[in-house]
Short mmCIF file of C-alpha atoms in Angstrom, two decimals:
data_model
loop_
_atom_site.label_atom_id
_atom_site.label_comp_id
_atom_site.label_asym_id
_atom_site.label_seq_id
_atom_site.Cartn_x
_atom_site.Cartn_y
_atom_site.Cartn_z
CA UNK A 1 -115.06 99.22 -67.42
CA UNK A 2 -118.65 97.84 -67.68
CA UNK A 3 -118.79 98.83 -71.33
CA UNK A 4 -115.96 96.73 -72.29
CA UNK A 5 -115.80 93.74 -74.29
CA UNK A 6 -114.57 90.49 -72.79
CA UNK A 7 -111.62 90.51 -75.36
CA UNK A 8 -110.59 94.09 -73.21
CA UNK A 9 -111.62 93.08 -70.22
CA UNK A 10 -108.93 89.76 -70.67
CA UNK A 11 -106.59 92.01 -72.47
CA UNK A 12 -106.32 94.18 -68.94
CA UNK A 13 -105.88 91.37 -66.07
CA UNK A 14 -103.41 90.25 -68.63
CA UNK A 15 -101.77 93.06 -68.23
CA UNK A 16 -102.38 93.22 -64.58
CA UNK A 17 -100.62 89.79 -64.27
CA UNK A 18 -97.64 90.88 -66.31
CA UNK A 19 -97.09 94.11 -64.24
CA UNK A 20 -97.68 91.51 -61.11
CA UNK A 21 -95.35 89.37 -62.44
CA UNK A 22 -92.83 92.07 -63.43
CA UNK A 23 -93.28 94.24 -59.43
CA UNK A 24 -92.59 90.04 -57.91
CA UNK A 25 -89.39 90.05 -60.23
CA UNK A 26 -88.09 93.49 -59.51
CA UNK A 27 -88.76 93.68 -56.00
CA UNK A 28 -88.67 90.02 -54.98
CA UNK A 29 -85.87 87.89 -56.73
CA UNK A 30 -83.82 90.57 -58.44
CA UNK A 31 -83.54 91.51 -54.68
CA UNK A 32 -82.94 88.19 -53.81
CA UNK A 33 -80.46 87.63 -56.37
CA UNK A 34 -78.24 90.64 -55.81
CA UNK A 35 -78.46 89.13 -52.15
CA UNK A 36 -77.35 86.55 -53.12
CA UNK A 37 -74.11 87.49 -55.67
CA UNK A 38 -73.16 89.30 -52.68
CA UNK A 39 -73.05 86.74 -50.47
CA UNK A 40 -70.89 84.84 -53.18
CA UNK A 41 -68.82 87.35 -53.73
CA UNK A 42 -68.17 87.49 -49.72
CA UNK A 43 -67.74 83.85 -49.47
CA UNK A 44 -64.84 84.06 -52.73
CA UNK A 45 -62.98 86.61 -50.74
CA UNK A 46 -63.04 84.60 -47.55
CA UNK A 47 -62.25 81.56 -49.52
CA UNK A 48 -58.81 83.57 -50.70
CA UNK A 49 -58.42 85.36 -47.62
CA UNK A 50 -58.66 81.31 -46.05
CA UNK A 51 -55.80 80.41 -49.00
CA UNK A 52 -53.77 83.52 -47.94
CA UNK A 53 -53.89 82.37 -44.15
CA UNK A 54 -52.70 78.78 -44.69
CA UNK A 55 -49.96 79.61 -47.08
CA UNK A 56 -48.76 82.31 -44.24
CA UNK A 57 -49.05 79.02 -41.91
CA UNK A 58 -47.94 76.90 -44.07
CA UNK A 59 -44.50 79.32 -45.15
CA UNK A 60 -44.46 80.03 -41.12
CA UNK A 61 -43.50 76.10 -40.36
CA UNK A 62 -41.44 76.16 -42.85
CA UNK A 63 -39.72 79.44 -41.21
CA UNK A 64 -39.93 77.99 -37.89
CA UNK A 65 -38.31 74.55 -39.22
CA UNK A 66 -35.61 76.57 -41.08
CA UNK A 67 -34.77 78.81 -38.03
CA UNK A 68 -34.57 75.73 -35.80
CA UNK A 69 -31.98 74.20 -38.04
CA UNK A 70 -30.03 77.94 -38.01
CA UNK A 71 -30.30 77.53 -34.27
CA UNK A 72 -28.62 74.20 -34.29
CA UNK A 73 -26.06 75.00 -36.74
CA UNK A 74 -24.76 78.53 -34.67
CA UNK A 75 -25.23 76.48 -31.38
CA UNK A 76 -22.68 73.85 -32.70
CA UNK A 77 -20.02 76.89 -33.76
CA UNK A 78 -20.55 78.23 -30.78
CA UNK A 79 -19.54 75.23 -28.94
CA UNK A 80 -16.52 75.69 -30.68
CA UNK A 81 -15.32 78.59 -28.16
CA UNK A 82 -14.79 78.64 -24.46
CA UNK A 83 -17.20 80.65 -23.49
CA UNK A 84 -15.50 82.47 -20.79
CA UNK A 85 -11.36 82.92 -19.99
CA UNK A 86 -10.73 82.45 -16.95
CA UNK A 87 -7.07 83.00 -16.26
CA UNK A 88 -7.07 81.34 -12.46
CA UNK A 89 -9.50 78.60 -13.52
CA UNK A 90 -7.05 78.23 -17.22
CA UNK A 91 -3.43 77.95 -15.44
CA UNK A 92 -5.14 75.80 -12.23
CA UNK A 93 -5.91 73.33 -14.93
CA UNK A 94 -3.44 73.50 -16.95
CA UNK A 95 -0.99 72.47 -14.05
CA UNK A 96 -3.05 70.28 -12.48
CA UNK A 97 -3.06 68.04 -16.11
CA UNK A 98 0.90 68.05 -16.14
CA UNK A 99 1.23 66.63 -12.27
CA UNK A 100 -1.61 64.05 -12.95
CA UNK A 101 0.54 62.82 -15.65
CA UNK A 102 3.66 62.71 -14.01
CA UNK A 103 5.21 65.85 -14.76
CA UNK A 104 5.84 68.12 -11.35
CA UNK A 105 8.32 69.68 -11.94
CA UNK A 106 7.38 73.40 -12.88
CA UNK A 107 10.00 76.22 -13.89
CA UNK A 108 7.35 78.78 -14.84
CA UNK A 109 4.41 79.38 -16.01
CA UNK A 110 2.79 82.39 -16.98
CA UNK A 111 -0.41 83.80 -19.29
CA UNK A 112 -1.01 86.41 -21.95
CA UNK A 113 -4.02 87.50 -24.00
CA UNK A 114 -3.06 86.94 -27.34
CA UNK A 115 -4.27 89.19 -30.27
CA UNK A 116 -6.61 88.29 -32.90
CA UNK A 117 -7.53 89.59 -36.20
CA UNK A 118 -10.82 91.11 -36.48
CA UNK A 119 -13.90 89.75 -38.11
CA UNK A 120 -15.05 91.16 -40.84
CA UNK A 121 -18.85 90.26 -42.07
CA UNK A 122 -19.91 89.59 -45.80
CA UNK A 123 -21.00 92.87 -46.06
CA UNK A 124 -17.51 94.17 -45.77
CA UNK A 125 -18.37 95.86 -41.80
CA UNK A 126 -16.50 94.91 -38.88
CA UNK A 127 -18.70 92.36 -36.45
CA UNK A 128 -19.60 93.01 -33.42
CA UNK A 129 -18.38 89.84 -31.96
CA UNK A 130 -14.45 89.06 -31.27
CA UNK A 131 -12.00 86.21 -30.58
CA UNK A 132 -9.98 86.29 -27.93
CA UNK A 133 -6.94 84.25 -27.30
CA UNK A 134 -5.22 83.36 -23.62
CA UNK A 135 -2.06 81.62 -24.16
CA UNK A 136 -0.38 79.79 -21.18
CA UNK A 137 3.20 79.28 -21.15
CA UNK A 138 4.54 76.71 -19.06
CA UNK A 139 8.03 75.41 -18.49
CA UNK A 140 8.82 72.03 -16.95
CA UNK A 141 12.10 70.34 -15.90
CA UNK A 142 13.07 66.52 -16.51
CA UNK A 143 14.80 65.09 -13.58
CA UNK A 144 18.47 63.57 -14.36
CA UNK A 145 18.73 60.17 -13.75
CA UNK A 146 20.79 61.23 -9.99
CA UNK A 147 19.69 63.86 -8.04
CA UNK A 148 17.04 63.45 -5.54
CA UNK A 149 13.94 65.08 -6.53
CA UNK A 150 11.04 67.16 -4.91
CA UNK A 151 8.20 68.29 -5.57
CA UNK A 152 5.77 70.89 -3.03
CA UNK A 153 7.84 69.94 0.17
CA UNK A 154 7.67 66.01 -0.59
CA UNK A 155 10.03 63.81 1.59
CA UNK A 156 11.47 67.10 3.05
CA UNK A 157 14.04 66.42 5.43
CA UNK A 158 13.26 69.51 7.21
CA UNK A 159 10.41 68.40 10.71
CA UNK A 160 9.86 71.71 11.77
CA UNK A 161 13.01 73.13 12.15
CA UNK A 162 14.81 69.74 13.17
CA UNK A 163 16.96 68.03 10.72
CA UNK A 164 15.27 64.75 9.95
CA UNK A 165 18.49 62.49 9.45
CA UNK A 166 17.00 58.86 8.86
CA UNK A 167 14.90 60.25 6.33
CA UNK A 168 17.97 62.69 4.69
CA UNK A 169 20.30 59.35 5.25
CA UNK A 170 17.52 56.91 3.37
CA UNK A 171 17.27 59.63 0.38
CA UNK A 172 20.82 59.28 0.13
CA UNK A 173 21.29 55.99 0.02
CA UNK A 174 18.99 56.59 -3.46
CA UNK A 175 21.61 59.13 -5.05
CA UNK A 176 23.32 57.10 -7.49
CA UNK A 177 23.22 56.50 -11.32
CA UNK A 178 19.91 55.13 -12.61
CA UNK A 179 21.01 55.28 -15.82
CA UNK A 180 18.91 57.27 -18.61
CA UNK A 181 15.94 55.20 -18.15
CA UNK A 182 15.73 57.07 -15.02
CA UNK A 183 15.30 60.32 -16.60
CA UNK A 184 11.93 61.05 -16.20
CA UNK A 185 9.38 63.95 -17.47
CA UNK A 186 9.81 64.06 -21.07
CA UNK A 187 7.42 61.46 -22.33
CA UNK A 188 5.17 62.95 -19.04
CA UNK A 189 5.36 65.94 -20.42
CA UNK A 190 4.27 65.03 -23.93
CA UNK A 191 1.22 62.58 -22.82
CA UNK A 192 0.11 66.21 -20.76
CA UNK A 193 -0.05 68.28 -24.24
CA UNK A 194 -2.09 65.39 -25.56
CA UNK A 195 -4.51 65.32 -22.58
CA UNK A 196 -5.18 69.07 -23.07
CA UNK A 197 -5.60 69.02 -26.25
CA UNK A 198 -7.69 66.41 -27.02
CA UNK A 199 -9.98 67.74 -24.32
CA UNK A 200 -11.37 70.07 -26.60
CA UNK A 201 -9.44 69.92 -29.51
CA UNK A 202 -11.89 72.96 -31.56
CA UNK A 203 -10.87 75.20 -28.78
CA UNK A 204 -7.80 74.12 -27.02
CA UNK A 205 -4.46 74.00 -29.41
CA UNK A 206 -0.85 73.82 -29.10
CA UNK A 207 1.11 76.27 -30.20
CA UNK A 208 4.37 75.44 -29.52
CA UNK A 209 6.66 73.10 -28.23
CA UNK A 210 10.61 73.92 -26.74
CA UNK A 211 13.15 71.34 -25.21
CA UNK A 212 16.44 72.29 -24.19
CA UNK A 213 19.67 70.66 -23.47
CA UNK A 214 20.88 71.34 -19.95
CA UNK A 215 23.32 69.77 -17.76
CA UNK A 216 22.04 66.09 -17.65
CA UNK A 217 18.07 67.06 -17.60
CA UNK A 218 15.84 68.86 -19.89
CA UNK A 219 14.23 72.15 -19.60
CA UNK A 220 10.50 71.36 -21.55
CA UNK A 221 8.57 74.68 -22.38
CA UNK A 222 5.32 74.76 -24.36
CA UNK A 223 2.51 77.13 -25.26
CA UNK A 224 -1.19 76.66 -25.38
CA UNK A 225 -3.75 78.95 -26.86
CA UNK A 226 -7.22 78.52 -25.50
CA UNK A 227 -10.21 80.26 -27.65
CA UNK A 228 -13.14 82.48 -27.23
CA UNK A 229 -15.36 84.67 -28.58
CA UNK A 230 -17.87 87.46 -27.34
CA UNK A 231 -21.02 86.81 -28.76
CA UNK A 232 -23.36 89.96 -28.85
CA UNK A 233 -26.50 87.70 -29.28
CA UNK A 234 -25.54 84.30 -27.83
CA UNK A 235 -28.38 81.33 -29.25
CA UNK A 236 -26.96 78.54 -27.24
CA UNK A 237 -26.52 78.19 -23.25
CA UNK A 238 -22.90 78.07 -22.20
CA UNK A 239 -21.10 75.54 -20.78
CA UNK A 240 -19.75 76.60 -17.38
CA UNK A 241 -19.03 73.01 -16.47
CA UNK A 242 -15.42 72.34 -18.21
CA UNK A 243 -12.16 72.60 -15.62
CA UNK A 244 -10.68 75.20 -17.37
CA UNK A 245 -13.70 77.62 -17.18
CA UNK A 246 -14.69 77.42 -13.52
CA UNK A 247 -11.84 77.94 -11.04
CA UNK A 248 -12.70 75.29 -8.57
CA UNK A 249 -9.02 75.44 -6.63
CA UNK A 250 -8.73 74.10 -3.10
CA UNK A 251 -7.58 77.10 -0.52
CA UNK A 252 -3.84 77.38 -0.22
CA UNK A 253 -2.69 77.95 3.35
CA UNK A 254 -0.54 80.91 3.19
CA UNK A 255 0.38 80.59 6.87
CA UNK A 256 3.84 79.85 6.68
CA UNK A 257 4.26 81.51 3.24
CA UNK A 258 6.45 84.70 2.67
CA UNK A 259 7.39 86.88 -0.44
CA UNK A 260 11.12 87.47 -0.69
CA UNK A 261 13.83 85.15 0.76
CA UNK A 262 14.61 86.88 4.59
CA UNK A 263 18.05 86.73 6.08
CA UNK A 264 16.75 84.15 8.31
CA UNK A 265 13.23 82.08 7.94
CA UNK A 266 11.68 82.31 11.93
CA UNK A 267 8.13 81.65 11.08
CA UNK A 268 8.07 78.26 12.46
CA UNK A 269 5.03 77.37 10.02
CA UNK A 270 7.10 77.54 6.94
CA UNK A 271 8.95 74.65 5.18
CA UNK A 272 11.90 77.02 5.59
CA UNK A 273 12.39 77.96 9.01
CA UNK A 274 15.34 78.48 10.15
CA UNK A 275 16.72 78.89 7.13
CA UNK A 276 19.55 81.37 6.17
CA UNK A 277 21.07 82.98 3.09
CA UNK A 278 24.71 82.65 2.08
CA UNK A 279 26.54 85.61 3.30
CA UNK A 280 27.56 85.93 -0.15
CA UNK A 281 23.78 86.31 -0.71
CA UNK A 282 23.31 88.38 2.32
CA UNK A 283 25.82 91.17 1.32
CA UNK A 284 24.19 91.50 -2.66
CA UNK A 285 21.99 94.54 -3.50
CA UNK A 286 22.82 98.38 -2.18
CA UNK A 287 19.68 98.29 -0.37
CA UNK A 288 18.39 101.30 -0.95
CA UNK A 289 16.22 101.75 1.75
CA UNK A 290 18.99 101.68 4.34
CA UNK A 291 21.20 104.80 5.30
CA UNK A 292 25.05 104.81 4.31
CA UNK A 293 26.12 104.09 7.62
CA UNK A 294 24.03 101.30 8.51
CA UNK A 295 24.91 99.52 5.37
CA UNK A 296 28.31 99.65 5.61
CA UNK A 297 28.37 98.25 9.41
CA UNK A 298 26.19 95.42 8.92
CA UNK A 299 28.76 94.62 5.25
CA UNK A 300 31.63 94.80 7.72
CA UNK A 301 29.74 92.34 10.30
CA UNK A 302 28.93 89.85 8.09
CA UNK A 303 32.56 89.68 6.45
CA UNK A 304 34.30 88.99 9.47
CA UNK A 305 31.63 87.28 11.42
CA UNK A 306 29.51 85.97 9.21
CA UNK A 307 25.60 86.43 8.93
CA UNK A 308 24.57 84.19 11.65
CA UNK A 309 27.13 85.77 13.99
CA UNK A 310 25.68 89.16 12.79
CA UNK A 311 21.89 87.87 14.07
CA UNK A 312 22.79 86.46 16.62
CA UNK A 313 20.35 83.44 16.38
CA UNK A 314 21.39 82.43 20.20
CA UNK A 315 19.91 79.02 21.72
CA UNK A 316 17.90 78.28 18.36
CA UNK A 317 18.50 75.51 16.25
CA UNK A 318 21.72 75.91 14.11
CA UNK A 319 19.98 77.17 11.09
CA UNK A 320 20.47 75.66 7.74
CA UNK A 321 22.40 77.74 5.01
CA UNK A 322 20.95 78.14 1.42
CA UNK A 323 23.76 77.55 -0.63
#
């Protein structure tokens, strides 16, 4: 390189700088640069991968807020229906509404499940959940204006056994005409309906109302339907607290109770010792437990010396015929 000129000996670190230049470039920034449009292109797709996430939060509120409101809206029908029938806790409130309002004087009462129609989704499938429907039947009796009422042994004249006659002669003295203003049980027995049914009027209706004609009172039947449903995936938390879901009766002494009228009441805990039948009564039915024999004796007793003769009842207290 010693022979060359100074015009070739420029023209080569010239062209050393270039290739310099050039290996700098290539190795150096291009490098650097494809770095870089990598890191770019990272940072755009975590940018839209960032936009993705808050319009998943963003649509997830709004799901949330929606769902709440759902919520809220099936908690309200749900409210709608008892959410258990109880039959005790149904017919213990049910009478205790009509003797809080003045109306006693029960006939009958009895309950049935009622059938409902099934439900049948928008789909066109049968749901899962049903209503059911327990009706209660009650009848009720007016008093007449003359009689001498009772109701569950009140004022009995009957002290264990003993005729009380100051108490029978003072209820006497009260047996005359009132006049119909002393009919009572019909407007009693209306104001009752109302109270049950305005105590939860979405699920509590009345479906029908009787009165008959009798022989100076009324006989006053109605029905009530009360409503339910089973819910397969219940959203709101029952309400176990109403009177006519929750039995909540006091214990009824059963001591001096009996099934079936006796010929004579000796249980001296009952309202009705010593209390006979008729021996009109006494001699009904063929008994069909009993052999021929001893059937026909104690028919033949009792006609000619009447059913307290036939028992015998001794030193007791002359019993008290049911007439």
């Amino acid at each position: 390189m010693g022979n060359l000129g100074a015009r070739e000996k420029y023209g080569f670190m010239l062209l050393g700088v270039v290739v310099l230049v050039f290996l700098i470039y290539f190795f150096g920034i291009r490098s650097a640069q494809a770095s870089y449009d990598s890191l770019v292109a990272q940072r755009n797709e975590l940018s839209a991968r960032l936009q993705y996430y808050e319009q998943l939060k963003n649509q997830n509120a709004s799901a949330e807020t929606a769902i709440n409101a759902l919520n809220q809206d099936i908690s309200s029908i749900e409210a709608t229906f008892l959410p258990a029938l109880n039959a005790e806790s149904l017919e213990q409130y049910v009478l205790s509404v009509f003797e809080e309002n003045g109306c006693p004087y029960l006939v009958n009462v009895s309950l049935e499940a009622v059938g409902a129609d099934s439900v049948t989704l928008p789909d066109g499938s049968p749901a899962r959940d049903s209503i059911l429907i327990n009706r209660i039947s009650v009848q009720y009796s007016s008093t007449d204006g003359y009689n001498i009422p009772q109701y569950n042994q009140s004022d009995s004249v009957n002290n264990n056994g003993d005729l009380d006659e100051e108490l029978l002669n003072t209820l006497l003295d009260g047996m005359v005409w009132h006049g119909t203003s002393g009919i009572k049980g019909y407007d009693e027995f209306i104001a009752s309906l109302a109270a049950i049914e305005s105590e939860n009027p979405d699920c509590v209706k009345v479906h029908s109302v009787h009165v008959e004609d009798e022989a100076g009172y009324l006989l006053m039947s109605a029905e009530i339907d009360f409503y339910s449903v089973t819910f397969t995936n219940r959203v709101s938390t029952p309400n176990l607290s109403a009177p006519y879901v929750t039995f909540a009766g006091a214990p009824v002494d059963t001591d001096g109770g009996f099934i079936g009228m006796p010929f004579i009441v000796d249980n001296q805990n009952s309202a009705w010792y010593n209390v006979s039948l008729t021996d009109a009564d006494a001699l009904a039915g063929t008994r069909p437990f009993a052999t021929y024999y001893s059937n026909v004796i104690f028919t033949d007793a009792v006609a000619s010396q009447g059913l307290l003769g036939v028992l015998d009842v001794g030193d007791a207290p002359a019993p008290e015929v049911v007439e």
